[in-house]
Short mmCIF file of C-alpha atoms in Angstrom, two decimals:
data_model
loop_
_atom_site.label_atom_id
_atom_site.label_comp_id
_atom_site.label_asym_id
_atom_site.label_seq_id
_atom_site.Cartn_x
_atom_site.Cartn_y
_atom_site.Cartn_z
CA MET A 187 128.02 -50.10 -88.40
CA LEU A 188 128.49 -46.86 -86.48
CA MET A 189 125.61 -45.19 -88.33
CA THR A 190 122.62 -44.17 -86.25
CA SER A 191 120.24 -43.89 -89.20
CA VAL A 192 118.85 -47.19 -90.46
CA VAL A 193 117.77 -45.49 -93.69
CA LYS A 194 121.29 -44.26 -94.51
CA LEU A 195 122.70 -47.67 -93.59
CA ARG A 196 120.31 -49.44 -95.98
CA ILE A 197 121.02 -46.96 -98.78
CA ILE A 198 124.78 -47.42 -98.44
CA ASN A 199 124.34 -51.19 -98.17
CA THR A 200 122.26 -51.17 -101.37
CA ILE A 201 124.92 -49.16 -103.23
CA GLY A 202 127.57 -51.60 -102.03
CA SER A 203 125.46 -54.57 -103.14
CA VAL A 204 124.98 -53.07 -106.61
CA ILE A 205 128.73 -52.53 -106.99
CA PHE A 206 129.56 -55.99 -105.66
CA CYS A 207 126.91 -57.54 -107.95
CA GLY A 208 128.53 -55.83 -110.95
CA TYR A 209 131.94 -57.12 -109.87
CA ALA A 210 130.56 -60.66 -109.36
CA LEU A 211 129.07 -60.62 -112.86
CA ALA A 212 132.35 -59.33 -114.30
CA ILE A 213 134.28 -62.29 -112.85
CA HIS A 214 131.44 -64.72 -113.69
CA SER A 215 130.65 -65.51 -110.05
CA TYR A 216 126.92 -66.00 -110.57
CA PRO A 217 126.07 -67.34 -107.08
CA THR A 218 127.63 -64.21 -105.52
CA ALA A 219 125.75 -62.00 -107.98
CA ALA A 220 122.49 -63.80 -107.13
CA MET A 221 123.09 -63.25 -103.42
CA GLN A 222 123.72 -59.53 -104.01
CA VAL A 223 120.50 -59.25 -106.04
CA CYS A 224 118.65 -60.78 -103.07
CA LEU A 225 120.25 -58.22 -100.75
CA ILE A 226 119.27 -55.39 -103.12
CA ILE A 227 115.66 -56.60 -103.07
CA ILE A 228 115.63 -56.99 -99.27
CA ASN A 229 117.05 -53.48 -98.79
CA GLY A 230 114.59 -52.07 -101.33
CA VAL A 231 111.60 -53.61 -99.57
CA ASN A 232 112.78 -52.40 -96.16
CA LEU A 233 113.49 -48.89 -97.46
CA TYR A 234 109.98 -48.80 -98.93
CA LYS A 235 108.55 -49.79 -95.53
CA LEU A 236 110.66 -47.20 -93.71
CA TYR A 237 109.63 -44.38 -96.04
CA ASN A 238 105.95 -45.30 -95.95
CA ALA A 239 105.57 -45.98 -92.24
CA LYS A 240 103.17 -43.55 -90.62
CA LYS A 241 104.25 -42.23 -87.26
CA GLU A 242 101.38 -41.15 -85.04
CA TYR A 243 102.49 -38.33 -82.77
CA SER A 244 100.71 -36.72 -79.87
CA ALA A 245 101.58 -33.81 -77.61
CA VAL A 246 101.19 -33.56 -73.85
CA THR A 247 101.57 -30.25 -72.05
CA VAL A 248 103.33 -30.74 -68.71
CA ASN A 249 104.92 -28.59 -66.02
CA SER A 250 108.52 -28.25 -64.90
CA THR A 251 108.04 -30.35 -61.75
CA ASP A 252 106.61 -33.37 -63.58
CA GLY A 253 108.58 -36.43 -62.51
CA PHE A 254 108.74 -37.89 -65.99
CA ILE A 255 110.16 -34.66 -67.46
CA ILE A 256 112.87 -34.63 -64.80
CA HIS A 257 113.65 -38.28 -65.60
CA PHE A 258 113.65 -37.56 -69.36
CA LEU A 259 116.04 -34.61 -68.97
CA ASN A 260 118.36 -36.69 -66.75
CA SER A 261 118.31 -39.67 -69.12
CA TYR A 262 119.23 -37.61 -72.18
CA SER A 263 121.35 -34.97 -70.41
CA SER A 264 124.62 -35.71 -72.25
CA ASP A 265 122.93 -35.69 -75.67
CA ILE A 266 120.98 -32.55 -74.79
CA LYS A 267 124.26 -30.83 -73.80
CA ASN A 268 125.65 -31.60 -77.29
CA PHE A 269 122.88 -29.59 -78.96
CA PHE A 270 121.91 -27.15 -76.19
CA PRO A 271 125.02 -26.54 -74.05
CA GLU A 272 123.46 -23.51 -72.33
CA PHE A 273 120.27 -25.31 -71.27
CA THR A 274 120.07 -26.05 -67.55
CA ALA A 275 116.51 -26.71 -66.40
CA PRO A 276 113.02 -25.54 -67.26
CA ALA A 277 111.52 -22.64 -65.34
CA SER A 278 108.13 -23.00 -63.71
CA SER A 279 106.66 -20.44 -66.15
CA ASP A 280 107.93 -22.26 -69.28
CA LYS A 281 105.64 -23.83 -71.86
CA ILE A 282 106.67 -27.52 -71.85
CA ILE A 283 105.39 -29.98 -74.45
CA LEU A 284 106.29 -33.66 -74.47
CA ILE A 285 106.05 -35.23 -77.93
CA LEU A 286 105.07 -38.90 -78.00
CA CYS A 287 105.16 -41.40 -80.84
CA GLY A 288 102.53 -43.86 -79.76
CA GLU A 289 103.44 -44.26 -76.11
CA ILE A 290 107.17 -43.63 -76.58
CA PRO A 291 108.69 -40.22 -75.75
CA ALA A 292 110.09 -38.78 -78.97
CA GLY A 293 110.96 -35.24 -77.98
CA LEU A 294 110.68 -32.36 -75.58
CA PHE A 295 109.96 -28.71 -76.38
CA ILE A 296 110.51 -26.01 -73.76
CA ALA A 297 109.90 -22.34 -74.50
CA LYS A 298 109.30 -19.00 -72.87
CA ASP A 299 105.86 -17.62 -73.69
CA ASN A 300 106.49 -13.98 -74.64
CA GLY A 301 102.78 -13.24 -74.94
CA ASP A 302 100.84 -12.32 -78.08
CA GLY A 303 101.39 -15.83 -79.46
CA ASN A 304 105.19 -15.65 -79.54
CA LEU A 305 107.51 -18.31 -78.10
CA THR A 306 111.26 -18.34 -77.56
CA ALA A 307 112.51 -21.92 -77.57
CA THR A 308 115.06 -22.88 -74.93
CA LEU A 309 114.99 -26.59 -75.77
CA ASP A 310 113.74 -28.34 -78.90
CA TYR A 311 115.15 -31.83 -78.36
CA THR A 312 114.28 -35.00 -80.24
CA THR A 313 115.53 -38.43 -79.22
CA PRO A 314 117.87 -40.12 -81.75
CA PRO A 315 115.32 -42.55 -83.29
CA TYR A 316 113.01 -39.64 -84.24
CA ARG A 317 115.50 -37.24 -85.83
CA ASP A 318 113.93 -37.51 -89.27
CA CYS A 319 112.15 -34.15 -88.74
CA SER A 320 108.69 -35.78 -88.52
CA ALA A 321 108.42 -35.00 -84.80
CA GLY A 322 109.41 -31.39 -85.47
CA LYS A 323 106.82 -31.04 -88.24
CA PHE A 324 104.17 -32.38 -85.87
CA LEU A 325 105.31 -30.05 -83.07
CA PHE A 326 105.15 -26.90 -85.18
CA SER A 327 101.73 -27.79 -86.62
CA HIS A 328 100.56 -28.43 -83.03
CA LEU A 329 101.88 -25.02 -81.90
CA LYS A 330 100.04 -23.40 -84.81
CA GLN A 331 96.82 -25.15 -83.74
CA LEU A 332 97.34 -23.82 -80.21
CA GLY A 333 97.31 -20.30 -81.67
CA PHE A 334 100.98 -19.42 -81.55
CA LYS A 335 102.18 -17.07 -84.28
CA THR A 336 105.98 -17.30 -84.06
CA VAL A 337 108.75 -19.36 -82.53
CA SER A 338 112.26 -18.01 -82.20
CA ALA A 339 115.36 -20.04 -81.37
CA ASP A 340 119.02 -19.33 -80.76
CA THR A 341 121.67 -21.89 -81.66
CA LYS A 342 125.40 -22.17 -82.00
CA ASN A 343 125.25 -25.80 -83.16
CA PRO A 344 125.47 -26.30 -86.97
CA ILE A 345 123.42 -29.52 -86.82
CA HIS A 346 120.63 -27.76 -84.93
CA GLU A 347 120.83 -24.82 -87.34
CA LYS A 348 120.39 -27.22 -90.26
CA TYR A 349 117.31 -28.69 -88.54
CA LEU A 350 115.85 -25.22 -87.91
CA ARG A 351 116.28 -24.25 -91.56
CA LYS A 352 114.67 -27.53 -92.64
CA MET A 353 111.71 -26.70 -90.37
CA GLY A 354 111.23 -23.32 -92.08
CA PHE A 355 113.13 -21.04 -89.71
CA PHE A 356 115.08 -18.11 -91.09
CA LEU A 357 117.75 -15.96 -89.48
CA ASN A 358 116.32 -12.70 -88.20
CA PHE A 359 119.22 -10.26 -88.51
CA GLU A 360 117.65 -7.79 -86.06
CA THR A 361 117.69 -10.27 -83.17
CA ASN A 362 120.35 -12.65 -84.54
CA MET A 363 117.95 -15.52 -83.74
CA PHE A 364 116.16 -18.00 -85.97
CA LEU A 365 112.47 -17.27 -86.46
CA LYS A 366 109.53 -19.31 -87.70
CA ARG A 367 106.19 -17.71 -88.52
CA PHE A 368 102.97 -19.70 -88.79
#
């Protein structure tokens, strides 16, 4: 029950139900087996819905003094510190993009615009319900549409590194930073 991912929880629950159904059949407890089959079907239907749900994302460019951005950063400050311990606050010159899923804030991207279509990310944060990489895929396609050529990011966090690699970043040995080309 401590899992944050509903998908992982349903998958583990389904595996447990299959095992328990096999055990119930082995001891001839048919009502218990029938109940487990129902749970397997319920989990299967819900997993199908979760995997086929379309999330509609949008991006809003904002500035560092925007009240909502300040509120967002304050609300998620402890979680942001887990992934980006060196992040303090956005600079007035930063490129700041708020990612929304419908009307709900899903993530925040803050980067230094190095010119010539190159960004250096200082914050690429996604709220816990949207950590399935779909918000990141939307963000990077949006940056490509805006005409950016590369995004570089520095991380010391293994979870964030795994996310960057999943998003198509590679380690640039010259700069010792992760780099994504569009």
